[in-house]
mmCIF file of C-alpha atoms in Angstrom:
data_model
loop_
_atom_site.group_PDB
_atom_site.id
_atom_site.type_symbol
_atom_site.label_atom_id
_atom_site.label_comp_id
_atom_site.label_asym_id
_atom_site.label_seq_id
_atom_site.Cartn_x
_atom_site.Cartn_y
_atom_site.Cartn_z
ATOM 1 C CA MET C 228 0.000 0.000 0.000
ATOM 2 C CA ASN C 229 0.879 3.670 -0.283
ATOM 3 C CA ILE C 230 0.373 4.907 3.283
ATOM 4 C CA PHE C 231 0.394 8.479 4.546
ATOM 5 C CA ILE C 232 1.255 9.201 8.193
ATOM 6 C CA SER C 233 0.584 12.653 9.591
ATOM 7 C CA GLY C 234 2.770 13.431 12.588
ATOM 8 C CA CYS C 235 5.340 10.943 11.270
ATOM 9 C CA GLY C 236 8.150 12.777 13.088
ATOM 10 C CA GLY C 237 6.592 12.055 16.474
ATOM 11 C CA PHE C 238 7.099 9.121 18.828
ATOM 12 C CA ILE C 239 4.223 6.913 17.640
ATOM 13 C CA GLY C 240 4.380 8.090 14.029
ATOM 14 C CA SER C 241 8.067 7.286 13.549
ATOM 15 C CA ASN C 242 7.750 3.809 15.065
ATOM 16 C CA LEU C 243 4.709 3.155 12.883
ATOM 17 C CA ALA C 244 6.493 4.373 9.743
ATOM 18 C CA ILE C 245 9.443 2.033 10.333
ATOM 19 C CA LYS C 246 7.164 -0.944 11.071
ATOM 20 C CA LEU C 247 5.092 -0.425 7.915
ATOM 21 C CA PHE C 248 8.195 0.194 5.798
ATOM 22 C CA LYS C 249 9.710 -3.096 6.980
ATOM 23 C CA GLU C 250 6.493 -4.844 5.940
ATOM 24 C CA GLY C 251 6.976 -3.623 2.379
ATOM 25 C CA HIS C 252 4.692 -0.593 2.159
ATOM 26 C CA THR C 253 5.597 2.774 0.642
ATOM 27 C CA ILE C 254 5.441 5.502 3.266
ATOM 28 C CA TYR C 255 4.641 9.175 2.819
ATOM 29 C CA GLY C 256 4.930 11.213 5.974
ATOM 30 C CA GLY C 257 4.247 14.805 6.937
ATOM 31 C CA ASP C 258 5.312 16.530 10.149
ATOM 32 C CA ILE C 259 5.812 20.160 11.104
ATOM 33 C CA LYS C 260 9.248 19.291 12.527
ATOM 34 C CA GLY C 261 10.351 16.769 9.904
ATOM 35 C CA PRO C 262 11.791 13.315 10.717
ATOM 36 C CA ASN C 263 13.069 12.661 14.255
ATOM 37 C CA LYS C 264 16.239 10.893 15.426
ATOM 38 C CA LEU C 265 14.620 7.446 15.330
ATOM 39 C CA LEU C 266 13.856 7.864 11.619
ATOM 40 C CA THR C 267 17.235 9.375 10.726
ATOM 41 C CA ASP C 268 19.028 6.578 12.608
ATOM 42 C CA PHE C 269 16.961 4.015 10.715
ATOM 43 C CA ARG C 270 17.817 5.741 7.433
ATOM 44 C CA ASP C 271 21.520 5.752 8.240
ATOM 45 C CA THR C 272 21.620 2.063 9.175
ATOM 46 C CA TYR C 273 19.244 0.607 6.559
ATOM 47 C CA GLU C 274 21.365 -1.432 4.168
ATOM 48 C CA ASP C 275 19.518 -0.711 0.904
ATOM 49 C CA ARG C 276 19.823 3.042 0.380
ATOM 50 C CA GLU C 277 17.954 3.013 -2.935
ATOM 51 C CA ASP C 278 15.023 1.098 -1.454
ATOM 52 C CA PHE C 279 14.838 3.551 1.434
ATOM 53 C CA LEU C 280 14.788 6.557 -0.893
ATOM 54 C CA ASN C 281 12.087 4.944 -3.044
ATOM 55 C CA ARG C 282 9.734 3.913 -0.251
ATOM 56 C CA MET C 283 10.307 6.263 2.707
ATOM 57 C CA ASN C 284 9.226 9.780 1.796
ATOM 58 C CA MET C 285 9.284 12.365 4.595
ATOM 59 C CA TYR C 286 8.203 15.990 4.259
ATOM 60 C CA ASN C 287 8.020 19.080 6.454
ATOM 61 C CA MET C 288 4.308 19.909 6.469
ATOM 62 C CA ASP C 289 2.225 22.365 8.469
ATOM 63 C CA PHE C 290 -1.372 21.207 8.221
ATOM 64 C CA THR C 291 -2.638 24.386 9.894
ATOM 65 C CA SER C 292 -1.497 26.436 6.881
ATOM 66 C CA ASN C 293 -2.841 26.538 3.346
ATOM 67 C CA ASN C 294 0.479 25.346 1.921
ATOM 68 C CA VAL C 295 -0.345 21.628 1.873
ATOM 69 C CA LYS C 296 -2.540 20.857 -1.132
ATOM 70 C CA LYS C 297 -5.091 18.066 -1.052
ATOM 71 C CA GLU C 298 -4.194 17.045 -4.610
ATOM 72 C CA ILE C 299 -0.886 15.478 -3.488
ATOM 73 C CA PHE C 300 -2.842 12.604 -1.916
ATOM 74 C CA LYS C 301 -4.270 11.798 -5.348
ATOM 75 C CA LYS C 302 -0.865 12.250 -6.988
ATOM 76 C CA TRP C 303 0.723 9.818 -4.523
ATOM 77 C CA ASN C 304 -2.207 7.394 -4.904
ATOM 78 C CA ILE C 305 -2.617 7.101 -1.133
ATOM 79 C CA ASP C 306 -4.472 3.962 -0.030
ATOM 80 C CA LEU C 307 -4.634 4.681 3.701
ATOM 81 C CA ILE C 308 -4.014 7.527 6.164
ATOM 82 C CA TYR C 309 -2.840 7.220 9.753
ATOM 83 C CA HIS C 310 -3.651 10.640 11.197
ATOM 84 C CA LEU C 311 -1.490 11.322 14.273
ATOM 85 C CA ALA C 312 -0.731 15.047 13.888
ATOM 86 C CA SER C 313 -2.016 17.211 16.741
ATOM 87 C CA PRO C 314 -1.075 20.116 18.991
ATOM 88 C CA ILE C 315 0.795 18.584 21.952
ATOM 89 C CA GLY C 316 2.325 19.435 25.307
ATOM 90 C CA VAL C 317 0.283 20.006 28.473
ATOM 91 C CA LYS C 318 1.953 23.363 29.162
ATOM 92 C CA ASN C 319 1.401 24.519 25.593
ATOM 93 C CA ILE C 320 -2.248 23.448 25.674
ATOM 94 C CA ILE C 321 -2.959 25.182 28.985
ATOM 95 C CA GLU C 322 -1.229 28.402 27.968
ATOM 96 C CA ASN C 323 -2.617 28.441 24.423
ATOM 97 C CA SER C 324 -5.950 26.696 24.782
ATOM 98 C CA ASN C 325 -7.816 28.711 22.160
ATOM 99 C CA LYS C 326 -5.013 28.201 19.636
ATOM 100 C CA THR C 327 -5.034 24.481 20.450
ATOM 101 C CA LEU C 328 -8.676 24.233 19.425
ATOM 102 C CA ARG C 329 -8.248 26.332 16.296
ATOM 103 C CA ASP C 330 -5.129 24.479 15.126
ATOM 104 C CA ALA C 331 -6.625 21.057 15.849
ATOM 105 C CA ASN C 332 -9.770 22.017 13.951
ATOM 106 C CA LYS C 333 -7.734 23.167 10.924
ATOM 107 C CA ILE C 334 -5.688 19.959 10.885
ATOM 108 C CA ASN C 335 -8.666 17.648 11.285
ATOM 109 C CA THR C 336 -10.826 19.546 8.785
ATOM 110 C CA PHE C 337 -8.036 19.260 6.212
ATOM 111 C CA PHE C 338 -7.917 15.458 6.541
ATOM 112 C CA ASP C 339 -11.701 15.169 6.585
ATOM 113 C CA GLU C 340 -11.775 17.013 3.257
ATOM 114 C CA VAL C 341 -8.979 14.868 1.804
ATOM 115 C CA CYS C 342 -10.757 11.643 2.756
ATOM 116 C CA SER C 343 -14.130 12.919 1.534
ATOM 117 C CA GLU C 344 -12.787 14.037 -1.823
ATOM 118 C CA PHE C 345 -10.685 10.951 -2.589
ATOM 119 C CA ASN C 346 -12.496 8.299 -0.466
ATOM 120 C CA ILE C 347 -9.330 7.429 1.462
ATOM 121 C CA PRO C 348 -9.713 5.326 4.645
ATOM 122 C CA ILE C 349 -8.360 7.015 7.773
ATOM 123 C CA ILE C 350 -7.318 5.875 11.243
ATOM 124 C CA PHE C 351 -7.570 8.783 13.653
ATOM 125 C CA SER C 352 -5.352 8.926 16.727
ATOM 126 C CA SER C 353 -7.426 10.075 19.677
ATOM 127 C CA SER C 354 -6.560 9.979 23.376
ATOM 128 C CA SER C 355 -7.632 8.565 26.727
ATOM 129 C CA GLU C 356 -8.173 12.220 27.690
ATOM 130 C CA VAL C 357 -11.641 12.105 26.087
ATOM 131 C CA PHE C 358 -12.807 10.094 29.113
ATOM 132 C CA GLY C 359 -11.926 12.835 31.579
ATOM 133 C CA SER C 360 -10.830 11.740 35.037
ATOM 134 C CA GLY C 361 -13.440 9.072 35.697
ATOM 135 C CA GLU C 362 -13.276 5.278 35.744
ATOM 136 C CA ILE C 363 -12.697 3.763 32.323
ATOM 137 C CA ASP C 364 -14.081 0.416 31.206
ATOM 138 C CA ILE C 365 -15.468 -0.990 27.974
ATOM 139 C CA ASN C 366 -18.807 0.791 28.527
ATOM 140 C CA SER C 367 -17.341 4.239 29.254
ATOM 141 C CA ILE C 368 -18.678 7.335 27.540
ATOM 142 C CA TYR C 369 -17.193 10.792 27.080
ATOM 143 C CA SER C 370 -16.879 12.624 30.371
ATOM 144 C CA ILE C 371 -14.357 15.412 29.807
ATOM 145 C CA LYS C 372 -14.451 18.393 32.130
ATOM 146 C CA LYS C 373 -15.575 21.904 31.308
ATOM 147 C CA TYR C 374 -12.977 24.431 30.225
ATOM 148 C CA SER C 375 -13.597 26.313 33.483
ATOM 149 C CA ASP C 376 -12.420 23.250 35.456
ATOM 150 C CA SER C 377 -9.059 23.416 33.693
ATOM 151 C CA PRO C 378 -7.861 24.639 30.279
ATOM 152 C CA ARG C 379 -6.070 21.270 29.827
ATOM 153 C CA TRP C 380 -9.414 19.747 28.793
ATOM 154 C CA THR C 381 -9.202 21.806 25.593
ATOM 155 C CA TYR C 382 -7.075 18.995 24.150
ATOM 156 C CA ALA C 383 -9.691 16.397 25.061
ATOM 157 C CA ALA C 384 -12.457 18.532 23.558
ATOM 158 C CA ALA C 385 -10.503 18.804 20.297
ATOM 159 C CA LYS C 386 -10.010 15.032 20.188
ATOM 160 C CA THR C 387 -13.676 14.359 20.959
ATOM 161 C CA HIS C 388 -14.792 16.722 18.212
ATOM 162 C CA ALA C 389 -12.460 14.997 15.754
ATOM 163 C CA GLU C 390 -13.763 11.540 16.676
ATOM 164 C CA PHE C 391 -17.269 12.646 15.694
ATOM 165 C CA LEU C 392 -15.967 14.385 12.579
ATOM 166 C CA PHE C 393 -14.169 11.339 11.170
ATOM 167 C CA GLN C 394 -16.753 8.788 12.256
ATOM 168 C CA SER C 395 -19.520 10.782 10.555
ATOM 169 C CA GLY C 396 -17.564 11.043 7.286
ATOM 170 C CA ASN C 397 -18.644 9.343 4.059
ATOM 171 C CA TYR C 398 -15.351 7.404 3.931
ATOM 172 C CA PRO C 399 -14.001 4.424 5.935
ATOM 173 C CA SER C 400 -12.632 5.385 9.351
ATOM 174 C CA THR C 401 -11.520 3.982 12.686
ATOM 175 C CA VAL C 402 -10.704 5.786 15.927
ATOM 176 C CA VAL C 403 -7.875 4.558 18.168
ATOM 177 C CA ARG C 404 -7.211 6.051 21.617
ATOM 178 C CA PHE C 405 -3.724 5.665 23.061
ATOM 179 C CA PHE C 406 -3.185 5.095 26.791
ATOM 180 C CA ASN C 407 0.289 5.754 28.270
ATOM 181 C CA VAL C 408 2.341 4.413 25.357
ATOM 182 C CA VAL C 409 6.088 4.332 26.070
ATOM 183 C CA GLY C 410 9.262 3.054 24.445
ATOM 184 C CA ILE C 411 12.108 3.760 22.054
ATOM 185 C CA GLY C 412 11.900 7.143 20.377
ATOM 186 C CA GLN C 413 10.139 8.918 23.242
ATOM 187 C CA THR C 414 11.924 12.056 24.411
ATOM 188 C CA THR C 415 12.644 12.958 28.015
ATOM 189 C CA LYS C 416 10.720 16.233 27.884
ATOM 190 C CA GLY C 417 7.723 15.764 30.169
ATOM 191 C CA MET C 418 7.653 11.951 29.858
ATOM 192 C CA VAL C 419 8.013 10.023 33.082
ATOM 193 C CA ILE C 420 10.040 6.922 32.085
ATOM 194 C CA PRO C 421 12.745 8.619 29.979
ATOM 195 C CA THR C 422 12.960 11.405 32.570
ATOM 196 C CA PHE C 423 13.446 8.925 35.420
ATOM 197 C CA MET C 424 16.037 7.010 33.382
ATOM 198 C CA GLU C 425 18.028 10.140 32.640
ATOM 199 C CA GLN C 426 17.952 11.125 36.322
ATOM 200 C CA ALA C 427 18.954 7.647 37.531
ATOM 201 C CA LYS C 428 21.806 7.420 35.026
ATOM 202 C CA LYS C 429 23.226 10.715 36.349
ATOM 203 C CA GLY C 430 22.593 9.877 40.004
ATOM 204 C CA LYS C 431 20.054 12.691 40.380
ATOM 205 C CA ALA C 432 16.916 12.498 42.518
ATOM 206 C CA LEU C 433 13.862 11.001 40.799
ATOM 207 C CA THR C 434 11.007 13.415 41.456
ATOM 208 C CA VAL C 435 7.561 11.859 41.874
ATOM 209 C CA LEU C 436 4.822 14.356 41.042
ATOM 210 C CA GLU C 437 1.702 12.373 41.918
ATOM 211 C CA ASN C 438 0.570 9.467 44.053
ATOM 212 C CA GLY C 439 -1.578 7.743 41.427
ATOM 213 C CA ILE C 440 -0.931 4.691 39.278
ATOM 214 C CA ARG C 441 -0.618 4.162 35.539
ATOM 215 C CA SER C 442 -0.712 1.179 33.219
ATOM 216 C CA TYR C 443 2.028 1.438 30.593
ATOM 217 C CA CYS C 444 1.910 0.035 27.051
ATOM 218 C CA ASP C 445 5.035 -0.656 24.982
ATOM 219 C CA ILE C 446 5.136 1.149 21.628
ATOM 220 C CA ARG C 447 5.715 -2.185 19.843
ATOM 221 C CA GLU C 448 2.527 -3.545 21.389
ATOM 222 C CA ALA C 449 0.551 -0.420 20.444
ATOM 223 C CA ILE C 450 1.801 -0.610 16.853
ATOM 224 C CA ASP C 451 0.832 -4.306 16.706
ATOM 225 C CA TYR C 452 -2.739 -3.258 17.508
ATOM 226 C CA ILE C 453 -3.103 -0.554 14.876
ATOM 227 C CA VAL C 454 -1.288 -2.141 11.907
ATOM 228 C CA PRO C 455 -3.926 -4.885 11.278
ATOM 229 C CA ILE C 456 -6.652 -2.256 11.574
ATOM 230 C CA GLY C 457 -4.968 -0.308 8.791
ATOM 231 C CA MET C 458 -4.417 -3.366 6.593
ATOM 232 C CA SER C 459 -8.078 -4.311 6.857
ATOM 233 C CA LEU C 460 -9.382 -0.764 6.384
ATOM 234 C CA GLY C 461 -7.100 -0.144 3.402
ATOM 235 C CA LYS C 462 -8.056 -3.411 1.691
ATOM 236 C CA PHE C 463 -11.750 -3.792 2.482
ATOM 237 C CA LYS C 464 -12.638 -0.113 3.059
ATOM 238 C CA SER C 465 -16.263 0.219 4.207
ATOM 239 C CA GLU C 466 -16.562 -3.586 4.411
ATOM 240 C CA SER C 467 -13.769 -3.822 6.996
ATOM 241 C CA LYS C 468 -14.828 -5.104 10.412
ATOM 242 C CA TYR C 469 -13.008 -2.111 11.918
ATOM 243 C CA ASN C 470 -14.902 0.519 9.936
ATOM 244 C CA LYS C 471 -16.687 3.125 12.077
ATOM 245 C CA LYS C 472 -15.451 1.547 15.314
ATOM 246 C CA ASP C 473 -13.247 2.876 18.099
ATOM 247 C CA TYR C 474 -10.596 1.087 20.147
ATOM 248 C CA ASN C 475 -8.663 1.871 23.324
ATOM 249 C CA ILE C 476 -5.007 1.012 22.709
ATOM 250 C CA GLY C 477 -3.056 0.092 25.814
ATOM 251 C CA ASN C 478 -2.144 -2.582 28.335
ATOM 252 C CA SER C 479 -4.098 -2.868 31.568
ATOM 253 C CA LYS C 480 -1.635 -5.381 33.048
ATOM 254 C CA ASN C 481 1.403 -3.096 33.582
ATOM 255 C CA ILE C 482 -0.119 -1.341 36.569
ATOM 256 C CA ILE C 483 2.427 0.525 38.670
ATOM 257 C CA SER C 484 2.682 3.681 40.769
ATOM 258 C CA ALA C 485 5.165 6.409 39.908
ATOM 259 C CA GLU C 486 7.090 5.625 43.104
ATOM 260 C CA GLU C 487 7.365 1.889 42.312
ATOM 261 C CA LEU C 488 8.385 2.760 38.771
ATOM 262 C CA ALA C 489 11.129 5.006 40.130
ATOM 263 C CA LYS C 490 12.386 2.191 42.381
ATOM 264 C CA LYS C 491 12.545 -0.218 39.426
ATOM 265 C CA ILE C 492 14.536 2.245 37.340
ATOM 266 C CA ILE C 493 16.974 2.996 40.180
ATOM 267 C CA LYS C 494 17.560 -0.753 40.595
ATOM 268 C CA LEU C 495 17.919 -1.240 36.829
ATOM 269 C CA TYR C 496 20.705 1.341 36.666
ATOM 270 C CA ASN C 497 22.227 0.298 39.993
ATOM 271 C CA SER C 498 21.966 3.987 40.793
ATOM 272 C CA ASN C 499 22.526 5.893 44.020
ATOM 273 C CA SER C 500 19.604 8.185 43.214
ATOM 274 C CA ILE C 501 16.963 8.917 45.833
ATOM 275 C CA ILE C 502 13.246 9.466 45.339
ATOM 276 C CA SER C 503 11.872 12.911 46.116
ATOM 277 C CA ARG C 504 8.308 14.197 46.034
ATOM 278 C CA ASP C 505 7.082 17.522 44.799
ATOM 279 C CA SER C 506 5.013 18.647 47.789
ATOM 280 C CA ILE C 507 2.909 20.978 45.644
ATOM 281 C CA LYS C 508 1.982 18.457 42.936
ATOM 282 C CA TYR C 509 2.186 15.157 44.811
ATOM 283 C CA ASN C 510 -1.433 15.074 46.005
ATOM 284 C CA VAL C 511 -2.971 15.866 42.630
ATOM 285 C CA ASP C 512 -5.622 13.255 41.822
ATOM 286 C CA ALA C 513 -4.351 10.838 39.208
ATOM 287 C CA LEU C 514 -6.416 9.273 36.469
ATOM 288 C CA PRO C 515 -7.414 5.746 37.505
ATOM 289 C CA VAL C 516 -6.172 2.657 35.713
ATOM 290 C CA ARG C 517 -8.051 2.002 32.503
ATOM 291 C CA LYS C 518 -9.436 -1.333 31.338
ATOM 292 C CA LEU C 519 -8.297 -1.684 27.765
ATOM 293 C CA LEU C 520 -8.119 -4.166 24.903
ATOM 294 C CA ASP C 521 -7.546 -7.347 26.916
ATOM 295 C CA TYR C 522 -11.127 -8.423 26.296
ATOM 296 C CA ASP C 523 -10.975 -8.026 22.504
ATOM 297 C CA ALA C 524 -10.325 -11.285 20.655
ATOM 298 C CA ASP C 525 -9.860 -9.404 17.356
ATOM 299 C CA PHE C 526 -6.273 -8.613 18.280
ATOM 300 C CA LYS C 527 -5.031 -11.581 20.275
ATOM 301 C CA ASP C 528 -3.101 -13.269 17.459
ATOM 302 C CA ASN C 529 -1.379 -10.099 16.259
ATOM 303 C CA VAL C 530 -0.027 -8.614 19.465
ATOM 304 C CA THR C 531 3.065 -9.353 21.539
ATOM 305 C CA VAL C 532 2.622 -8.181 25.123
ATOM 306 C CA TYR C 533 5.551 -6.647 27.018
ATOM 307 C CA ASP C 534 5.560 -6.379 30.813
ATOM 308 C CA ILE C 535 6.993 -3.329 32.534
ATOM 309 C CA ASP C 536 10.355 -4.977 33.265
ATOM 310 C CA LYS C 537 10.837 -5.868 29.588
ATOM 311 C CA ILE C 538 9.853 -2.339 28.577
ATOM 312 C CA LEU C 539 12.415 -0.789 30.902
ATOM 313 C CA GLN C 540 15.191 -3.224 29.940
ATOM 314 C CA ASN C 541 14.583 -2.642 26.228
ATOM 315 C CA LEU C 542 14.809 1.127 26.728
ATOM 316 C CA LYS C 543 17.995 0.858 28.777
ATOM 317 C CA ASP C 544 19.646 -1.427 26.199
ATOM 318 C CA TYR C 545 18.740 0.986 23.405
ATOM 319 C CA ASN C 546 20.042 3.997 25.335
ATOM 320 C CA ASP C 547 23.274 2.170 26.195
ATOM 321 C CA ARG C 548 23.861 1.276 22.539
ATOM 322 C CA ASN C 549 23.252 4.878 21.479
ATOM 323 C CA ASN C 550 25.681 6.173 24.093
ATOM 324 C CA GLU C 551 28.374 3.801 22.824
ATOM 325 C CA ASN C 552 27.774 4.909 19.246
ATOM 326 C CA ASP C 553 28.027 8.549 20.293
ATOM 327 C CA LYS C 554 31.457 7.870 21.840
ATOM 328 C CA LEU C 555 32.655 6.298 18.601
#
């Protein structure tokens, strides 16, 4: 297939692009920041340079502008879109909540128009944020807070609006909501596991900001969920069993508190780091653990499950290899 990935320079997008490329597909990707280190490292180490140049096409694209023309999707004969592009960053969203909504609406409207005009199937990347701060199970409905409760819910409102937009379109679509996905390619900025690892490696204190628990999902596991959805949607279109459905993508088995996570990472690095608590933020209510895809037999044969220890070890091994390469 010819597959377009918006937000291909991000954490999930870059891992998805590499996975689909390895499976033989031709990838077109657009991101406002261009390809990230994971993609450039893959490019530099892939043995067939000509094949890479023919099938991995990355572009700097700002979908909030009028510079990206819909006609390129027809020119490239795109069979399927994974739409991951979105305004990100909690601080950015809180400080620029109105801009978050306007930018998200521009991006999502652009892809709605592309899919409507050329009948291209789309998988939209939503978020667990649409469920607000309540209990999540397979029967949950939208319960995001009002803007007056906190501007952070602007992001959730934008995602909720987009879910309705794409699911009401006259083209094949599926919504996937990611829950605490972690792994190789995720930056330290604002992300708990890479931040803790960086602190432990340097012997610095690991700061715990909240007393709640999370359930972490490895990026490889998350990708294993969404690739078969795309293959089915791209091939069977409106006849796909995934068409006009929504799925929560995560792992409800890797349940761990931030403090226990910090202890595991300190032990993994044999570090002298201590655990500290931010007294201002520590008592903030955390989102409860979500019940996710464990019940869904559709995915059982396609997904490899990684427990939290395997996730952490894989990240450490990758970081160690990168550090050795940097020295060389």
